[in-house]
Amino acid sequence: TPAGTGSGPGVGMDCCVIPLRHGGLSLVQTTDFFYPLVEDPYMMGRIACANVLSDLYAMGITECDNMLMLLSVSQKMNEKDRERVMPLMIRGFRDAAEEGGTSVTGGQTVINPWIIVGGVASVVCQPNEFIMPDGAVPGDVLVLTKPLGTQVAVNAHQWLDQPERWNKIKLVITKEEVKEAYQEAMFSMATLNRTAAGLMHKFQAHAATDVTGFGLLGHANNLAAQQRNEVAFVIHNLPILAKMAAISKACGNLFNLVQGTSAETSGGLLVCLPREQAAKFCSEMKSQSGNAGGQGPAGGAWIIGIVEKGDRRARIIDKPRIIEVPPRGSQAANQDNNSPAPSPNLS
């Protein structure tokens, strides 16, 4: 999310960075809110919190000092529904904050035509704790830490009850696969980008942003525009939740998923890494997400493109390679997770 409007330092970045009067410290803040997009209120709270924290993680910041929660209750809900749904959303938000090593100390609740959930994240840090998103150089490699296609998965799940929509996509996907993709999207959106933020330091990332409402290409363009050097981003590979590219195509590119402009919610980090570090970053992301019981087989990161000399813009090549990312727990994911095949035991 671009921080602030107008001009001045920090505009177009994921957070605002405000130098404090006290010896070399900066206040880093971000805010975000949106409307429910999954049916489970607890998961919705988790996703909202992951989405707020993601802007800190995009700057390589792994700690958060404080969070506030913003909540709007719908006036269309009856008292009974409110009392069931709101505590679950709050609990999901608080649990995700706790996973991020922080806590929610306040906020604001209002009544409104729509449900809204979001928050504010603040941290005071030293200059070495954040990575300014402006240091990409030609030869760098672009890495993405979550698959694309969350919007398509959520919409396809809603269409299960809408025959005129379902008829458009039933030729390319089964109801079971839609449910699996929806679950996968939900877990992906609720996964914190904290591991990736820590690894940005370990592997000397030059710049990063998170992929949210403007889609991969939109955020890649924003990041390219921020760079000090005259560089361009070229994207060759698109890791996409399994079958979501086919759905997008079957809908006449309603989502523009393969074109890179399909909105994502709480998407991964798009990171510019030195060429010699990118593969190590990806394999460490994969092993750490497996251990944490987090993204499991579907977790990890993908090399999606390169940084070359250019005019501070991003583009996706004409026929990008689609990497189908299977849902965790599926046979394909388990096979994928075991590759390369272990050598046979000869003893």
XYZ file of N, CA, C and O in Angstrom, residues 214-223 260-261:
48
model
N -2.888 -4.080 -6.310
C -2.594 -3.725 -7.701
C -2.074 -4.904 -8.508
O -1.710 -4.757 -9.671
N -2.003 -6.089 -7.878
C -1.503 -7.262 -8.594
C 0.018 -7.231 -8.734
O 0.673 -6.246 -8.402
N 0.571 -8.330 -9.229
C 2.030 -8.450 -9.333
C 2.634 -7.341 -10.178
O 3.604 -6.694 -9.790
N 2.051 -7.097 -11.357
C 2.635 -6.110 -12.269
C 2.504 -4.696 -11.714
O 3.438 -3.894 -11.826
N 1.367 -4.403 -11.098
C 1.171 -3.081 -10.507
C 2.216 -2.776 -9.445
O 2.838 -1.704 -9.445
N 2.448 -3.724 -8.559
C 3.420 -3.497 -7.482
C 4.853 -3.555 -7.995
O 5.721 -2.824 -7.505
N 5.098 -4.391 -9.009
C 6.437 -4.429 -9.622
C 6.745 -3.082 -10.277
O 7.860 -2.554 -10.164
N 5.744 -2.491 -10.921
C 5.916 -1.161 -11.517
C 6.196 -0.095 -10.455
O 7.076 0.744 -10.626
N 5.420 -0.146 -9.368
C 5.646 0.807 -8.272
C 7.066 0.691 -7.733
O 7.736 1.699 -7.484
N 7.524 -0.544 -7.549
C 8.865 -0.763 -6.993
C 9.930 -0.299 -7.977
O 10.905 0.356 -7.592
N -0.948 -10.133 -14.947
C -0.282 -9.567 -13.762
C -1.044 -8.489 -13.026
O -0.516 -7.880 -12.098
N -2.317 -8.237 -13.417
C -3.033 -7.144 -12.734
C -4.181 -7.639 -11.844
O -4.954 -6.844 -11.333
